[in-house]
PDB file of C-alpha atoms in Angstrom:
ATOM      1  CA  MET A  10      55.664  12.828   7.207  1.00  0.00           C
ATOM      2  CA  VAL A  11      52.278  13.991   5.951  1.00  0.00           C
ATOM      3  CA  ALA A  12      51.314  17.638   6.360  1.00  0.00           C
ATOM      4  CA  GLU A  13      47.638  18.457   6.901  1.00  0.00           C
ATOM      5  CA  ARG A  14      45.855  21.763   6.476  1.00  0.00           C
ATOM      6  CA  ASP A  15      42.466  23.213   5.697  1.00  0.00           C
ATOM      7  CA  LEU A  16      41.808  24.807   2.329  1.00  0.00           C
ATOM      8  CA  ASP A  17      39.227  27.605   2.274  1.00  0.00           C
ATOM      9  CA  LEU A  18      36.847  26.976  -0.623  1.00  0.00           C
ATOM     10  CA  GLY A  19      34.797  30.113   0.045  1.00  0.00           C
ATOM     11  CA  GLY A  20      31.210  30.383   1.151  1.00  0.00           C
ATOM     12  CA  GLY A  21      32.044  28.916   4.541  1.00  0.00           C
ATOM     13  CA  ARG A  22      33.304  25.664   3.057  1.00  0.00           C
ATOM     14  CA  THR A  23      36.554  23.992   4.095  1.00  0.00           C
ATOM     15  CA  LEU A  24      38.439  21.080   2.531  1.00  0.00           C
ATOM     16  CA  HIS A  25      40.853  19.176   4.783  1.00  0.00           C
ATOM     17  CA  MET A  26      43.869  18.175   2.693  1.00  0.00           C
ATOM     18  CA  TYR A  27      46.992  16.032   3.041  1.00  0.00           C
ATOM     19  CA  ASP A  28      50.419  16.347   1.386  1.00  0.00           C
ATOM     20  CA  SER A  29      53.382  13.987   1.792  1.00  0.00           C
ATOM     21  CA  GLY A  30      55.555  16.840   0.494  1.00  0.00           C
ATOM     22  CA  SER A  31      58.201  15.134  -1.613  1.00  0.00           C
ATOM     23  CA  GLY A  32      58.405  13.305  -4.931  1.00  0.00           C
ATOM     24  CA  GLU A  33      58.438  14.368  -8.559  1.00  0.00           C
ATOM     25  CA  LEU A  34      55.170  12.621  -9.438  1.00  0.00           C
ATOM     26  CA  PRO A  35      52.143  14.130  -7.636  1.00  0.00           C
ATOM     27  CA  VAL A  36      49.430  11.494  -7.222  1.00  0.00           C
ATOM     28  CA  PHE A  37      46.031  12.260  -5.697  1.00  0.00           C
ATOM     29  CA  TRP A  38      44.645   9.431  -3.577  1.00  0.00           C
ATOM     30  CA  HIS A  39      40.826   9.215  -3.618  1.00  0.00           C
ATOM     31  CA  HIS A  40      39.486   7.326  -0.636  1.00  0.00           C
ATOM     32  CA  GLY A  41      36.741   4.725  -0.390  1.00  0.00           C
ATOM     33  CA  THR A  42      33.442   4.684   1.503  1.00  0.00           C
ATOM     34  CA  PRO A  43      33.391   5.288   4.425  1.00  0.00           C
ATOM     35  CA  ASN A  44      36.971   6.551   4.932  1.00  0.00           C
ATOM     36  CA  ILE A  45      38.765   9.727   5.762  1.00  0.00           C
ATOM     37  CA  GLY A  46      41.203  10.871   3.117  1.00  0.00           C
ATOM     38  CA  ALA A  47      44.660  10.223   4.575  1.00  0.00           C
ATOM     39  CA  PRO A  48      46.994   8.858   1.872  1.00  0.00           C
ATOM     40  CA  PRO A  49      47.804   5.121   1.888  1.00  0.00           C
ATOM     41  CA  VAL A  50      50.527   4.368   4.431  1.00  0.00           C
ATOM     42  CA  PRO A  51      51.064   0.826   3.043  1.00  0.00           C
ATOM     43  CA  LEU A  52      52.296   2.425  -0.194  1.00  0.00           C
ATOM     44  CA  PHE A  53      54.656   4.977   1.343  1.00  0.00           C
ATOM     45  CA  ASP A  54      57.815   2.893   0.782  1.00  0.00           C
ATOM     46  CA  ALA A  55      56.785   2.195  -2.805  1.00  0.00           C
ATOM     47  CA  ALA A  56      55.998   5.885  -3.279  1.00  0.00           C
ATOM     48  CA  ARG A  57      59.518   6.876  -2.254  1.00  0.00           C
ATOM     49  CA  LYS A  58      60.915   4.251  -4.617  1.00  0.00           C
ATOM     50  CA  HIS A  59      58.918   5.581  -7.567  1.00  0.00           C
ATOM     51  CA  GLY A  60      59.133   9.296  -6.767  1.00  0.00           C
ATOM     52  CA  VAL A  61      55.450   9.663  -5.837  1.00  0.00           C
ATOM     53  CA  ARG A  62      54.213  12.612  -3.799  1.00  0.00           C
ATOM     54  CA  TRP A  63      50.898  11.731  -2.189  1.00  0.00           C
ATOM     55  CA  LEU A  64      48.126  14.316  -2.096  1.00  0.00           C
ATOM     56  CA  SER A  65      44.592  13.762  -0.865  1.00  0.00           C
ATOM     57  CA  TYR A  66      41.650  15.267   0.968  1.00  0.00           C
ATOM     58  CA  ASP A  67      38.657  14.257   3.056  1.00  0.00           C
ATOM     59  CA  ARG A  68      35.665  14.247   0.728  1.00  0.00           C
ATOM     60  CA  PRO A  69      32.966  16.689   1.864  1.00  0.00           C
ATOM     61  CA  GLY A  70      31.172  15.287   4.887  1.00  0.00           C
ATOM     62  CA  TYR A  71      34.177  13.299   6.096  1.00  0.00           C
ATOM     63  CA  GLY A  72      36.894  14.243   8.572  1.00  0.00           C
ATOM     64  CA  GLY A  73      37.623  17.952   8.529  1.00  0.00           C
ATOM     65  CA  SER A  74      35.795  18.776   5.283  1.00  0.00           C
ATOM     66  CA  THR A  75      32.510  20.670   5.236  1.00  0.00           C
ATOM     67  CA  PRO A  76      29.522  18.583   4.077  1.00  0.00           C
ATOM     68  CA  GLN A  77      28.280  19.234   0.553  1.00  0.00           C
ATOM     69  CA  PRO A  78      24.876  17.539   0.168  1.00  0.00           C
ATOM     70  CA  GLY A  79      24.040  16.890  -3.450  1.00  0.00           C
ATOM     71  CA  ARG A  80      27.647  16.499  -4.551  1.00  0.00           C
ATOM     72  CA  THR A  81      28.237  14.167  -7.474  1.00  0.00           C
ATOM     73  CA  VAL A  82      31.095  11.826  -8.271  1.00  0.00           C
ATOM     74  CA  GLY A  83      32.187  14.482 -10.759  1.00  0.00           C
ATOM     75  CA  SER A  84      32.448  17.060  -7.955  1.00  0.00           C
ATOM     76  CA  ALA A  85      35.797  15.454  -7.119  1.00  0.00           C
ATOM     77  CA  ALA A  86      37.365  17.106 -10.158  1.00  0.00           C
ATOM     78  CA  ALA A  87      36.857  20.686  -8.954  1.00  0.00           C
ATOM     79  CA  LEU A  88      38.022  19.782  -5.440  1.00  0.00           C
ATOM     80  CA  THR A  89      41.129  18.049  -6.766  1.00  0.00           C
ATOM     81  CA  ALA A  90      41.895  21.015  -9.004  1.00  0.00           C
ATOM     82  CA  ALA A  91      41.481  23.396  -6.063  1.00  0.00           C
ATOM     83  CA  VAL A  92      44.091  21.486  -4.042  1.00  0.00           C
ATOM     84  CA  ALA A  93      46.445  21.274  -7.022  1.00  0.00           C
ATOM     85  CA  ASP A  94      46.064  25.014  -7.642  1.00  0.00           C
ATOM     86  CA  ALA A  95      46.759  25.804  -3.989  1.00  0.00           C
ATOM     87  CA  LEU A  96      49.989  23.796  -4.222  1.00  0.00           C
ATOM     88  CA  GLY A  97      51.021  25.211  -7.604  1.00  0.00           C
ATOM     89  CA  LEU A  98      50.757  21.856  -9.394  1.00  0.00           C
ATOM     90  CA  GLU A  99      49.845  21.953 -13.064  1.00  0.00           C
ATOM     91  CA  ARG A 100      49.832  18.228 -13.872  1.00  0.00           C
ATOM     92  CA  ILE A 101      48.796  15.375 -11.590  1.00  0.00           C
ATOM     93  CA  ALA A 102      47.961  11.678 -11.590  1.00  0.00           C
ATOM     94  CA  VAL A 103      44.971  10.192  -9.762  1.00  0.00           C
ATOM     95  CA  MET A 104      44.392   6.884  -7.991  1.00  0.00           C
ATOM     96  CA  GLY A 105      41.573   5.544  -5.862  1.00  0.00           C
ATOM     97  CA  HIS A 106      40.217   2.410  -4.240  1.00  0.00           C
ATOM     98  CA  SER A 107      36.588   1.266  -4.235  1.00  0.00           C
ATOM     99  CA  GLY A 108      34.344   4.338  -4.591  1.00  0.00           C
ATOM    100  CA  GLY A 109      37.533   6.374  -4.667  1.00  0.00           C
ATOM    101  CA  GLY A 110      38.371   4.699  -7.961  1.00  0.00           C
ATOM    102  CA  SER A 111      35.186   6.134  -9.437  1.00  0.00           C
ATOM    103  CA  HIS A 112      36.139   9.607  -8.167  1.00  0.00           C
ATOM    104  CA  ALA A 113      39.593   9.232  -9.719  1.00  0.00           C
ATOM    105  CA  LEU A 114      37.991   8.396 -13.067  1.00  0.00           C
ATOM    106  CA  ALA A 115      35.811  11.499 -12.781  1.00  0.00           C
ATOM    107  CA  CYS A 116      38.933  13.623 -12.405  1.00  0.00           C
ATOM    108  CA  ALA A 117      40.411  12.053 -15.520  1.00  0.00           C
ATOM    109  CA  ALA A 118      37.184  12.715 -17.420  1.00  0.00           C
ATOM    110  CA  LEU A 119      36.811  16.360 -16.396  1.00  0.00           C
ATOM    111  CA  LEU A 120      40.373  17.667 -15.985  1.00  0.00           C
ATOM    112  CA  GLY A 121      41.612  16.595 -19.412  1.00  0.00           C
ATOM    113  CA  ASP A 122      45.337  16.857 -20.082  1.00  0.00           C
ATOM    114  CA  ARG A 123      45.951  18.062 -16.544  1.00  0.00           C
ATOM    115  CA  VAL A 124      45.718  14.385 -15.502  1.00  0.00           C
ATOM    116  CA  THR A 125      48.678  12.337 -16.672  1.00  0.00           C
ATOM    117  CA  GLY A 126      47.178   8.961 -15.799  1.00  0.00           C
ATOM    118  CA  ALA A 127      44.484   7.365 -13.660  1.00  0.00           C
ATOM    119  CA  VAL A 128      44.234   4.179 -11.582  1.00  0.00           C
ATOM    120  CA  SER A 129      40.943   2.738 -10.327  1.00  0.00           C
ATOM    121  CA  VAL A 130      41.219  -0.219  -7.934  1.00  0.00           C
ATOM    122  CA  SER A 131      37.946  -2.093  -7.291  1.00  0.00           C
ATOM    123  CA  GLY A 132      36.014   0.900  -8.628  1.00  0.00           C
ATOM    124  CA  LEU A 133      32.325   1.219  -9.414  1.00  0.00           C
ATOM    125  CA  ALA A 134      31.001   1.804 -12.915  1.00  0.00           C
ATOM    126  CA  PRO A 135      28.240   4.407 -13.389  1.00  0.00           C
ATOM    127  CA  TYR A 136      24.800   3.284 -12.288  1.00  0.00           C
ATOM    128  CA  GLY A 137      22.249   2.320 -14.917  1.00  0.00           C
ATOM    129  CA  VAL A 138      24.613   2.028 -17.877  1.00  0.00           C
ATOM    130  CA  PRO A 139      23.531  -0.341 -20.665  1.00  0.00           C
ATOM    131  CA  GLY A 140      25.100  -3.776 -20.605  1.00  0.00           C
ATOM    132  CA  LEU A 141      25.828  -3.963 -16.870  1.00  0.00           C
ATOM    133  CA  ASP A 142      23.677  -5.637 -14.210  1.00  0.00           C
ATOM    134  CA  TRP A 143      24.953  -3.188 -11.602  1.00  0.00           C
ATOM    135  CA  PHE A 144      23.953  -5.144  -8.465  1.00  0.00           C
ATOM    136  CA  ALA A 145      24.732  -8.655  -9.714  1.00  0.00           C
ATOM    137  CA  GLY A 146      27.272 -10.407  -7.514  1.00  0.00           C
ATOM    138  CA  MET A 147      27.165  -7.911  -4.630  1.00  0.00           C
ATOM    139  CA  ALA A 148      26.932  -9.193  -1.062  1.00  0.00           C
ATOM    140  CA  PRO A 149      23.340  -8.811   0.194  1.00  0.00           C
ATOM    141  CA  SER A 150      24.219  -6.066   2.697  1.00  0.00           C
ATOM    142  CA  GLY A 151      25.988  -3.934   0.087  1.00  0.00           C
ATOM    143  CA  GLU A 152      23.182  -4.396  -2.400  1.00  0.00           C
ATOM    144  CA  ALA A 153      20.560  -3.424   0.178  1.00  0.00           C
ATOM    145  CA  SER A 154      22.528  -0.307   1.147  1.00  0.00           C
ATOM    146  CA  LEU A 155      22.917   0.900  -2.421  1.00  0.00           C
ATOM    147  CA  ARG A 156      19.338   0.016  -3.385  1.00  0.00           C
ATOM    148  CA  ALA A 157      18.206   2.210  -0.512  1.00  0.00           C
ATOM    149  CA  ALA A 158      20.210   5.035  -2.067  1.00  0.00           C
ATOM    150  CA  THR A 159      18.318   4.623  -5.352  1.00  0.00           C
ATOM    151  CA  GLU A 160      15.142   5.533  -3.438  1.00  0.00           C
ATOM    152  CA  GLY A 161      16.524   8.926  -2.388  1.00  0.00           C
ATOM    153  CA  ARG A 162      18.116  10.610   0.607  1.00  0.00           C
ATOM    154  CA  ALA A 163      15.304   9.981   3.100  1.00  0.00           C
ATOM    155  CA  ALA A 164      15.220   6.253   2.341  1.00  0.00           C
ATOM    156  CA  LYS A 165      18.995   6.003   2.518  1.00  0.00           C
ATOM    157  CA  GLU A 166      19.116   7.810   5.861  1.00  0.00           C
ATOM    158  CA  ARG A 167      16.393   5.510   7.249  1.00  0.00           C
ATOM    159  CA  TYR A 168      18.351   2.497   6.077  1.00  0.00           C
ATOM    160  CA  GLU A 169      21.552   3.665   7.755  1.00  0.00           C
ATOM    161  CA  ALA A 170      19.705   4.455  10.970  1.00  0.00           C
ATOM    162  CA  SER A 171      18.475   0.855  11.189  1.00  0.00           C
ATOM    163  CA  ALA A 172      21.436  -0.964   9.596  1.00  0.00           C
ATOM    164  CA  THR A 173      23.087  -3.794  11.526  1.00  0.00           C
ATOM    165  CA  ASP A 174      26.608  -5.190  11.319  1.00  0.00           C
ATOM    166  CA  ALA A 175      25.829  -7.487   8.406  1.00  0.00           C
ATOM    167  CA  ASP A 176      28.458  -9.382   6.404  1.00  0.00           C
ATOM    168  CA  PRO A 177      30.119  -6.706   4.223  1.00  0.00           C
ATOM    169  CA  GLY A 178      31.200  -9.259   1.644  1.00  0.00           C
ATOM    170  CA  PHE A 179      34.833  -9.832   2.563  1.00  0.00           C
ATOM    171  CA  THR A 180      36.388 -13.012   1.179  1.00  0.00           C
ATOM    172  CA  PRO A 181      38.851 -15.126   3.202  1.00  0.00           C
ATOM    173  CA  ARG A 182      41.688 -13.466   1.270  1.00  0.00           C
ATOM    174  CA  ASP A 183      40.254 -10.055   2.191  1.00  0.00           C
ATOM    175  CA  GLU A 184      40.177 -11.044   5.859  1.00  0.00           C
ATOM    176  CA  ALA A 185      43.789 -12.187   5.617  1.00  0.00           C
ATOM    177  CA  ALA A 186      44.773  -8.880   3.996  1.00  0.00           C
ATOM    178  CA  PHE A 187      43.758  -7.048   7.167  1.00  0.00           C
ATOM    179  CA  ASP A 188      46.648  -8.880   8.874  1.00  0.00           C
ATOM    180  CA  THR A 189      49.099  -7.254   6.436  1.00  0.00           C
ATOM    181  CA  ALA A 190      50.071  -3.595   6.161  1.00  0.00           C
ATOM    182  CA  TRP A 191      46.614  -3.026   4.652  1.00  0.00           C
ATOM    183  CA  GLY A 192      45.138  -3.354   8.121  1.00  0.00           C
ATOM    184  CA  TRP A 193      45.801   0.405   7.896  1.00  0.00           C
ATOM    185  CA  LEU A 194      42.384   0.674   6.259  1.00  0.00           C
ATOM    186  CA  LEU A 195      40.835   0.366   9.712  1.00  0.00           C
ATOM    187  CA  ASP A 196      42.694   3.556  10.678  1.00  0.00           C
ATOM    188  CA  VAL A 197      40.770   5.521   8.045  1.00  0.00           C
ATOM    189  CA  VAL A 198      37.460   3.683   8.389  1.00  0.00           C
ATOM    190  CA  ARG A 199      37.059   3.999  12.168  1.00  0.00           C
ATOM    191  CA  PRO A 200      37.163   7.823  12.410  1.00  0.00           C
ATOM    192  CA  ALA A 201      34.850   8.132   9.409  1.00  0.00           C
ATOM    193  CA  VAL A 202      32.297   5.785  10.970  1.00  0.00           C
ATOM    194  CA  ALA A 203      32.614   7.372  14.418  1.00  0.00           C
ATOM    195  CA  ALA A 204      31.663  10.769  12.978  1.00  0.00           C
ATOM    196  CA  GLY A 205      28.313   9.513  11.690  1.00  0.00           C
ATOM    197  CA  THR A 206      26.775   8.497   8.379  1.00  0.00           C
ATOM    198  CA  GLY A 207      26.704  11.861   6.595  1.00  0.00           C
ATOM    199  CA  GLY A 208      29.656  11.262   4.299  1.00  0.00           C
ATOM    200  CA  LEU A 209      28.594   7.697   3.542  1.00  0.00           C
ATOM    201  CA  VAL A 210      25.068   8.788   2.635  1.00  0.00           C
ATOM    202  CA  ASP A 211      26.360  11.494   0.288  1.00  0.00           C
ATOM    203  CA  ASP A 212      28.782   9.009  -1.310  1.00  0.00           C
ATOM    204  CA  ASP A 213      26.192   6.315  -1.922  1.00  0.00           C
ATOM    205  CA  LEU A 214      23.688   8.789  -3.351  1.00  0.00           C
ATOM    206  CA  ALA A 215      26.401  10.038  -5.712  1.00  0.00           C
ATOM    207  CA  TYR A 216      27.172   6.510  -6.921  1.00  0.00           C
ATOM    208  CA  VAL A 217      23.584   5.822  -8.014  1.00  0.00           C
ATOM    209  CA  LEU A 218      22.846   9.254  -9.500  1.00  0.00           C
ATOM    210  CA  PRO A 219      24.350  10.667 -12.705  1.00  0.00           C
ATOM    211  CA  TRP A 220      28.072  11.186 -12.131  1.00  0.00           C
ATOM    212  CA  GLY A 221      28.213  14.633 -13.680  1.00  0.00           C
ATOM    213  CA  CYS A 222      30.760  13.323 -16.195  1.00  0.00           C
ATOM    214  CA  ASP A 223      31.171  10.551 -18.727  1.00  0.00           C
ATOM    215  CA  PRO A 224      34.151   8.283 -18.020  1.00  0.00           C
ATOM    216  CA  THR A 225      34.016   6.891 -21.558  1.00  0.00           C
ATOM    217  CA  THR A 226      35.350  10.262 -22.779  1.00  0.00           C
ATOM    218  CA  ILE A 227      38.659   9.841 -20.903  1.00  0.00           C
ATOM    219  CA  THR A 228      41.592  10.199 -23.284  1.00  0.00           C
ATOM    220  CA  ARG A 229      44.439   9.658 -20.811  1.00  0.00           C
ATOM    221  CA  GLN A 230      45.743   6.185 -19.992  1.00  0.00           C
ATOM    222  CA  VAL A 231      43.705   4.366 -17.337  1.00  0.00           C
ATOM    223  CA  LEU A 232      44.681   1.294 -15.310  1.00  0.00           C
ATOM    224  CA  LEU A 233      41.824  -0.734 -13.844  1.00  0.00           C
ATOM    225  CA  MET A 234      42.625  -3.305 -11.145  1.00  0.00           C
ATOM    226  CA  HIS A 235      39.940  -5.651  -9.853  1.00  0.00           C
ATOM    227  CA  GLY A 236      39.650  -8.885  -7.920  1.00  0.00           C
ATOM    228  CA  ALA A 237      37.482 -11.440  -9.701  1.00  0.00           C
ATOM    229  CA  ALA A 238      36.211 -12.653  -6.306  1.00  0.00           C
ATOM    230  CA  ASP A 239      35.110  -9.151  -5.198  1.00  0.00           C
ATOM    231  CA  ARG A 240      31.672  -9.270  -3.515  1.00  0.00           C
ATOM    232  CA  MET A 241      31.528  -5.563  -2.631  1.00  0.00           C
ATOM    233  CA  VAL A 242      32.101  -4.136  -6.115  1.00  0.00           C
ATOM    234  CA  PRO A 243      31.879  -7.109  -8.478  1.00  0.00           C
ATOM    235  CA  SER A 244      34.525  -7.386 -11.176  1.00  0.00           C
ATOM    236  CA  SER A 245      31.825  -6.925 -13.826  1.00  0.00           C
ATOM    237  CA  HIS A 246      32.142  -3.189 -13.046  1.00  0.00           C
ATOM    238  CA  GLY A 247      35.818  -3.213 -13.967  1.00  0.00           C
ATOM    239  CA  GLU A 248      35.101  -5.308 -17.045  1.00  0.00           C
ATOM    240  CA  TRP A 249      32.410  -2.863 -18.194  1.00  0.00           C
ATOM    241  CA  LEU A 250      34.777   0.071 -17.731  1.00  0.00           C
ATOM    242  CA  ALA A 251      37.547  -1.735 -19.612  1.00  0.00           C
ATOM    243  CA  ALA A 252      35.198  -2.383 -22.520  1.00  0.00           C
ATOM    244  CA  HIS A 253      33.995   1.228 -22.724  1.00  0.00           C
ATOM    245  CA  LEU A 254      37.051   3.350 -21.894  1.00  0.00           C
ATOM    246  CA  PRO A 255      39.162   3.487 -25.063  1.00  0.00           C
ATOM    247  CA  SER A 256      42.510   3.801 -23.276  1.00  0.00           C
ATOM    248  CA  ALA A 257      41.841   1.484 -20.311  1.00  0.00           C
ATOM    249  CA  HIS A 258      43.928  -1.517 -19.306  1.00  0.00           C
ATOM    250  CA  LEU A 259      42.311  -4.106 -17.019  1.00  0.00           C
ATOM    251  CA  ARG A 260      44.294  -6.263 -14.620  1.00  0.00           C
ATOM    252  CA  LEU A 261      41.927  -8.903 -13.253  1.00  0.00           C
ATOM    253  CA  TYR A 262      43.193 -10.943 -10.298  1.00  0.00           C
ATOM    254  CA  PRO A 263      41.281 -14.242 -10.222  1.00  0.00           C
ATOM    255  CA  ASP A 264      41.681 -15.104  -6.527  1.00  0.00           C
ATOM    256  CA  ASP A 265      41.374 -11.649  -4.972  1.00  0.00           C
ATOM    257  CA  GLY A 266      38.518  -9.761  -3.373  1.00  0.00           C
ATOM    258  CA  HIS A 267      37.822  -6.113  -2.620  1.00  0.00           C
ATOM    259  CA  ILE A 268      40.667  -5.685  -0.111  1.00  0.00           C
ATOM    260  CA  SER A 269      43.233  -8.309  -1.073  1.00  0.00           C
ATOM    261  CA  VAL A 270      43.575  -6.787  -4.554  1.00  0.00           C
ATOM    262  CA  LEU A 271      45.401  -3.926  -2.806  1.00  0.00           C
ATOM    263  CA  LEU A 272      48.313  -6.296  -2.229  1.00  0.00           C
ATOM    264  CA  HIS A 273      49.107  -5.646  -5.905  1.00  0.00           C
ATOM    265  CA  ALA A 274      48.833  -1.862  -5.618  1.00  0.00           C
ATOM    266  CA  GLU A 275      52.563  -1.149  -5.829  1.00  0.00           C
ATOM    267  CA  THR A 276      52.423  -2.232  -9.473  1.00  0.00           C
ATOM    268  CA  ALA A 277      50.022   0.668 -10.076  1.00  0.00           C
ATOM    269  CA  LEU A 278      52.690   3.109  -8.905  1.00  0.00           C
ATOM    270  CA  GLU A 279      55.179   1.465 -11.259  1.00  0.00           C
ATOM    271  CA  TRP A 280      52.641   1.941 -14.063  1.00  0.00           C
ATOM    272  CA  LEU A 281      52.045   5.612 -13.198  1.00  0.00           C
ATOM    273  CA  ALA A 282      55.762   6.304 -12.969  1.00  0.00           C
ATOM    274  CA  ALA A 283      56.305   4.746 -16.370  1.00  0.00           C
TER     275      ALA A 283
END
């Protein structure tokens, strides 16, 4: 059972947090875009097996968390630390999927030895880094959405106001994955979308602006998992991160896309536990 409560951040700001409550290894789950922050139900059995205690929160602007316009990817570190402090946890691991993988890396970069290990599944690399054609291989709808973000908040909001239900870039294996336990993703996407585009806009702006941290300074062990067929966040992002993070290990799955790569996610818990 997952307990939920609101954490008072001061200044009228609230962070809605989740805690599965048991397990010797506290792991923060960082959600994708657009999702609410509930921890991953498809990994609950594996978590019990490996002694993982899931912790998470709705990023500002999603679910029960107060919006924080102008937040960066690096802002996740202070929020994660605030939850850990409230629960009396000194050391934690971090894991995220899609944009959540980037937020997990930011925690590893900024929280130092407090983070025991980090997992990024299908995560984005920082925008504009040398040696990476950031948009290459993205589905047209995803590229258009993120290019709008590069033009600033007003352009991004206009884009979202006129956006249609274009092909998001799912592969046939991704579509099939929704018929597995990972159909749970719809349970965290639907409430996020129903609440409006505020969280999504803040996320996408954060991805294409400076992160507020440098992931190449991470000293803890990092596991990168990516599907080579990913059309939402192309695997070139994972390959760039693997080449520039000194302690990173890349697991590239040749037949998988953005969602189907999650079918391998239990191995990430095995890696964290080890």
